Short mmCIF file of C-alpha atoms in Angstrom, two decimals:
data_model
loop_
_atom_site.label_atom_id
_atom_site.label_comp_id
_atom_site.label_asym_id
_atom_site.label_seq_id
_atom_site.Cartn_x
_atom_site.Cartn_y
_atom_site.Cartn_z
CA MET A 1 26.73 14.48 -20.45
CA ASP A 2 24.92 13.34 -22.81
CA ARG A 3 21.34 13.43 -23.32
CA GLU A 4 20.82 9.77 -23.58
CA ARG A 5 22.73 8.67 -20.41
CA LYS A 6 21.36 11.31 -18.78
CA LYS A 7 17.67 10.28 -19.93
CA ALA A 8 18.68 6.48 -18.68
CA ILE A 9 19.48 7.56 -14.71
CA LEU A 10 16.24 10.07 -15.02
CA LEU A 11 13.86 6.05 -15.47
CA LEU A 12 16.66 4.61 -13.39
CA ALA A 13 15.64 7.40 -10.39
CA ILE A 14 12.21 6.97 -11.28
CA HIS A 15 11.61 3.87 -11.46
CA ALA A 16 13.23 3.17 -8.58
CA GLY A 17 10.33 6.42 -7.13
CA GLU A 18 7.61 4.65 -8.61
CA LEU A 19 8.42 1.13 -6.97
CA MET A 20 8.04 2.23 -3.09
CA MET A 21 5.47 4.93 -4.17
CA THR A 22 3.87 2.32 -5.36
CA CYS A 23 4.40 -0.58 -1.79
CA GLY A 24 3.72 2.12 0.16
CA ALA A 25 6.60 3.89 0.73
CA GLU A 26 7.05 6.88 2.94
CA ILE A 27 7.61 10.31 1.13
CA TYR A 28 11.18 11.59 2.17
CA ARG A 29 12.10 7.29 1.44
CA VAL A 30 11.18 8.62 -2.71
CA GLU A 31 12.60 12.24 -3.38
CA GLU A 32 15.46 10.22 -0.95
CA THR A 33 16.33 7.69 -2.40
CA ILE A 34 16.12 9.15 -6.08
CA THR A 35 18.45 12.32 -4.82
CA ARG A 36 20.44 9.33 -3.75
CA ILE A 37 20.75 7.20 -7.65
CA CYS A 38 21.25 9.96 -9.79
CA LYS A 39 23.54 11.71 -7.24
CA ALA A 40 25.54 8.22 -7.44
CA CYS A 41 25.14 8.68 -10.79
CA ASP A 42 27.59 11.91 -10.64
CA VAL A 43 24.51 14.18 -11.47
CA ASP A 44 24.56 17.50 -8.42
CA ASN A 45 21.09 19.19 -8.65
CA VAL A 46 19.17 16.96 -8.56
CA GLU A 47 15.23 18.03 -8.01
CA VAL A 48 12.44 15.65 -6.74
CA PHE A 49 8.85 16.86 -5.65
CA ALA A 50 6.82 13.12 -4.52
CA MET A 51 3.21 13.27 -4.05
CA PRO A 52 0.73 10.09 -3.37
CA SER A 53 -0.45 10.46 -6.71
CA GLY A 54 2.85 10.94 -8.90
CA ILE A 55 6.62 12.28 -9.30
CA PHE A 56 8.75 14.86 -10.25
CA VAL A 57 12.03 15.17 -11.11
CA THR A 58 14.34 17.32 -12.54
CA LEU A 59 18.81 17.16 -13.78
CA ASP A 60 20.76 20.02 -14.36
CA ASN A 61 24.53 19.38 -14.88
CA ASP A 62 25.80 23.26 -14.18
CA LEU A 63 22.73 25.11 -12.69
CA SER A 64 23.26 27.37 -16.32
CA GLY A 65 19.40 25.96 -17.14
CA ASP A 66 20.13 25.05 -20.85
CA SER A 67 20.79 21.08 -19.68
CA VAL A 68 17.40 20.67 -17.57
CA SER A 69 15.36 17.27 -17.82
CA THR A 70 12.18 16.49 -16.46
CA TYR A 71 10.62 13.68 -16.31
CA ILE A 72 6.95 13.35 -14.95
CA ARG A 73 5.18 9.57 -13.37
CA ARG A 74 2.39 9.75 -11.91
CA ILE A 75 1.27 6.78 -9.80
CA HIS A 76 -2.67 5.31 -9.92
CA ASN A 77 -2.77 2.63 -8.08
CA SER A 78 -0.73 1.48 -3.84
CA GLU A 79 -0.75 -1.76 -2.41
CA THR A 80 1.90 -2.28 1.45
CA ASN A 81 4.41 -4.16 -0.07
CA LEU A 82 7.42 -4.24 3.11
CA ASN A 83 9.71 -6.52 1.44
CA LYS A 84 9.34 -4.43 -1.51
CA ILE A 85 10.10 -1.07 -0.19
CA SER A 86 13.05 -2.95 1.80
CA ARG A 87 14.40 -4.50 -1.29
CA VAL A 88 14.61 -1.13 -3.71
CA ASN A 89 16.39 0.25 -0.86
CA GLN A 90 19.19 -2.69 -0.28
CA PHE A 91 19.38 -1.31 -4.34
CA SER A 92 20.02 1.77 -3.99
CA ARG A 93 22.09 1.22 -1.31
CA GLU A 94 24.71 -1.02 -3.77
CA PHE A 95 24.42 1.02 -6.55
CA THR A 96 25.49 3.78 -4.79
CA THR A 97 28.49 1.23 -3.09
CA THR A 98 28.99 -0.33 -6.08
CA SER A 99 30.06 -0.10 -9.98
CA MET A 100 26.55 -1.04 -10.81
CA THR A 101 25.77 -0.46 -14.43
CA ILE A 102 22.58 1.69 -15.38
CA GLU A 103 21.17 -1.40 -17.55
CA GLU A 104 22.29 -3.72 -14.63
CA GLY A 105 19.94 -1.36 -12.42
CA MET A 106 16.97 -1.57 -14.38
CA GLN A 107 17.39 -4.96 -14.65
CA ARG A 108 17.56 -5.22 -11.25
CA LEU A 109 14.37 -2.71 -10.17
CA THR A 110 12.28 -5.43 -13.15
CA GLU A 111 13.09 -8.00 -11.44
CA ILE A 112 11.74 -6.16 -7.70
CA GLU A 113 8.74 -5.28 -10.29
CA GLN A 114 7.84 -8.32 -11.71
CA GLU A 115 8.75 -10.55 -7.94
CA LYS A 116 5.56 -12.43 -6.88
CA ARG A 117 3.22 -12.49 -4.27
CA TYR A 118 2.67 -15.26 -1.84
CA HIS A 119 -0.06 -17.51 -3.94
CA PHE A 120 -3.83 -16.14 -3.25
CA SER A 121 -4.01 -19.40 -0.69
CA ILE A 122 -1.79 -17.92 1.80
CA ARG A 123 -3.01 -14.51 1.26
CA VAL A 124 -6.59 -15.83 2.64
CA ILE A 125 -5.04 -18.27 4.70
CA ALA A 126 -3.22 -15.13 6.67
CA ALA A 127 -6.21 -13.20 6.66
CA GLY A 128 -8.20 -15.28 8.61
CA PHE A 129 -5.78 -15.79 11.09
CA ILE A 130 -5.10 -12.39 11.52
CA ALA A 131 -8.82 -12.10 11.85
CA SER A 132 -8.98 -13.85 14.39
CA CYS A 133 -6.15 -13.15 16.18
CA PHE A 134 -7.43 -9.72 16.68
CA ALA A 135 -10.44 -11.74 18.25
CA VAL A 136 -9.39 -12.62 20.58
CA ILE A 137 -7.32 -10.02 21.73
CA PHE A 138 -11.06 -7.84 21.91
CA GLY A 139 -12.31 -10.57 24.40
CA GLY A 140 -13.30 -13.39 21.86
CA ASN A 141 -13.23 -16.45 23.22
CA THR A 142 -12.61 -19.94 21.23
CA ILE A 143 -16.05 -19.85 19.21
CA ASP A 144 -15.44 -16.39 18.21
CA PHE A 145 -11.60 -17.16 16.87
CA LEU A 146 -12.93 -19.85 14.84
CA SER A 147 -15.58 -17.58 13.11
CA ALA A 148 -13.19 -15.41 12.81
CA PHE A 149 -10.78 -17.45 10.87
CA ILE A 150 -13.80 -18.09 8.37
CA ILE A 151 -15.54 -15.05 7.88
CA GLY A 152 -11.77 -13.56 8.05
CA MET A 153 -11.24 -16.13 4.93
CA ILE A 154 -14.65 -14.06 2.90
CA SER A 155 -14.42 -10.63 3.68
CA TYR A 156 -10.30 -10.74 2.18
CA THR A 157 -11.76 -13.01 -0.82
CA LEU A 158 -14.45 -10.30 -0.97
CA SER A 159 -12.00 -7.35 -1.32
CA ARG A 160 -9.32 -9.08 -3.95
CA PHE A 161 -12.58 -9.96 -5.82
CA LEU A 162 -13.29 -6.02 -6.63
CA GLU A 163 -9.69 -5.08 -6.20
CA LYS A 164 -9.71 -6.81 -9.51
CA TYR A 165 -12.18 -5.39 -11.41
CA ASP A 166 -10.88 -2.52 -10.56
CA ILE A 167 -13.69 -1.03 -7.82
CA ASN A 168 -12.42 1.86 -5.61
CA PHE A 169 -11.35 1.52 -2.00
CA PHE A 170 -14.65 3.64 -1.31
CA ILE A 171 -16.76 0.59 -2.57
CA ARG A 172 -14.06 -2.06 -1.74
CA GLY A 173 -14.29 -1.92 1.86
CA LEU A 174 -18.24 -0.44 2.04
CA CYS A 175 -19.06 -3.84 0.84
CA SER A 176 -16.15 -7.05 2.99
CA CYS A 177 -17.01 -4.94 6.47
CA ALA A 178 -20.54 -5.39 5.24
CA LEU A 179 -20.17 -9.06 4.18
CA ALA A 180 -18.40 -9.68 7.06
CA THR A 181 -21.06 -8.00 9.61
CA PHE A 182 -24.11 -9.72 7.93
CA LEU A 183 -21.61 -12.88 8.16
CA ALA A 184 -20.68 -12.67 12.78
CA LEU A 185 -24.47 -11.10 13.07
CA VAL A 186 -25.66 -15.22 11.00
CA VAL A 187 -23.21 -16.35 13.30
CA SER A 188 -23.80 -14.87 16.28
CA ALA A 189 -27.70 -16.10 16.08
CA SER A 190 -27.40 -19.95 14.85
CA VAL A 191 -24.11 -20.64 17.04
CA PRO A 192 -24.70 -21.02 21.11
CA ASN A 193 -21.71 -17.96 22.90
CA ALA A 194 -21.16 -17.22 19.73
CA SER A 195 -20.22 -12.79 20.15
CA TYR A 196 -20.76 -10.50 16.85
CA PRO A 197 -18.98 -7.74 18.08
CA PHE A 198 -15.73 -9.49 19.22
CA ILE A 199 -16.55 -11.73 15.32
CA ILE A 200 -16.72 -8.05 13.85
CA SER A 201 -13.71 -6.35 15.12
CA GLY A 202 -11.32 -9.59 13.52
CA ALA A 203 -12.66 -9.16 10.51
CA ILE A 204 -13.19 -5.20 9.88
CA MET A 205 -8.67 -4.90 11.17
CA LEU A 206 -7.91 -6.24 7.94
CA PHE A 207 -8.90 -3.06 5.87
CA VAL A 208 -8.07 -0.56 9.28
CA PRO A 209 -4.94 1.63 6.96
CA GLY A 210 -2.22 1.18 9.80
CA VAL A 211 0.18 2.42 7.44
CA ALA A 212 -1.65 4.51 5.65
CA ILE A 213 -2.10 6.36 9.30
CA THR A 214 1.95 5.88 10.21
CA ASN A 215 2.67 6.86 6.64
CA SER A 216 0.87 10.25 6.88
CA ILE A 217 2.39 10.93 10.56
CA ARG A 218 5.52 10.50 9.27
CA ASP A 219 5.15 12.45 6.14
CA PHE A 220 4.53 15.59 8.46
CA LEU A 221 6.94 15.05 11.26
CA SER A 222 9.27 14.80 7.81
CA GLY A 223 8.11 18.92 6.70
CA ASP A 224 5.95 17.17 3.55
CA MET A 225 2.26 18.62 5.01
CA MET A 226 0.52 18.61 1.55
CA ALA A 227 1.31 14.47 0.88
CA GLY A 228 0.53 13.55 4.92
CA LEU A 229 -2.46 15.57 4.86
CA THR A 230 -4.04 13.40 1.39
CA ARG A 231 -2.49 10.82 2.89
CA MET A 232 -4.68 11.70 5.81
CA VAL A 233 -7.89 12.34 4.34
CA GLU A 234 -6.90 8.70 2.37
CA ALA A 235 -7.42 6.51 5.74
CA PHE A 236 -10.17 8.75 6.81
CA LEU A 237 -12.11 7.81 3.78
CA ILE A 238 -10.76 4.07 3.81
CA ALA A 239 -12.00 4.27 7.84
CA VAL A 240 -15.41 5.90 7.25
CA SER A 241 -16.02 3.06 4.95
CA LEU A 242 -15.78 0.34 6.97
CA ALA A 243 -17.93 2.27 9.19
CA ALA A 244 -20.15 3.25 7.08
CA GLY A 245 -20.59 -0.90 5.68
CA THR A 246 -20.60 -1.97 9.27
CA GLY A 247 -23.48 0.13 10.45
CA LEU A 248 -25.53 -0.48 7.29
CA VAL A 249 -25.79 -3.95 8.70
CA LEU A 250 -26.13 -3.80 12.10
CA LYS A 251 -29.86 -1.30 11.19
CA LEU A 252 -30.27 -3.73 8.76
CA TRP A 253 -30.04 -6.26 10.84
CA ALA A 254 -32.41 -5.38 13.64
CA LEU A 255 -35.39 -3.41 11.46
CA MET A 256 -35.62 -6.54 10.68
CA GLY A 257 -35.77 -7.71 13.62
CA GLY A 258 -32.01 -9.67 14.82
CA VAL A 259 -31.13 -8.45 17.92
CA VAL A 260 -28.84 -6.08 18.18
CA LEU A 261 -27.38 -5.19 21.39
#
């Protein structure tokens, strides 16, 4: 296999893995996808080591060590986008079962990468509905539902605003939950029958790292202890930031004379 073709295979495989990693896929799924793509290109000896912060891929055609090619890709940012993960999975299946070329595969991955998310206004409204529904699930009434809807939209907007300026996840979670808690306390103090515990609980659920916790457990069960530990620590820090933002505002509210039950 010539050097240029091997490089093209590496770039295609690692691009697919990077897309999955940045969208919140499990480690074993990323490694499996990269391996499957390489083997479909007649590369029998593939070694993949993936972590939430980076992907390492090595190809060797004959195990002699004379034709080893290694590529490293650093992962900086991540989000949760299950649609892109599903599309990359579908792409890898098509690539391994059809006569799709490497160039066509790279074009498909570029299209998936550039796919636009839902419009920001739709995501804000969806965040409001999520917060309000959780408020009702936790025992809230109609007023809590409406309050959580508005507060959820506001706190989600703040979170996306901070993300735009590359504010780290700990500060984003702390500030968003602090704002949601403050607004919930104001509503509870000024609107009869409004209960701030249900409103706060609904708004906080927007930022709970459910996907990170689930993926860390799945990584542990599949034997990827380092990746599982990394994601578990990340989820723990996010949970601490949510608790810190909420607790800080509750404490300050009580010190200023507000009633906190």
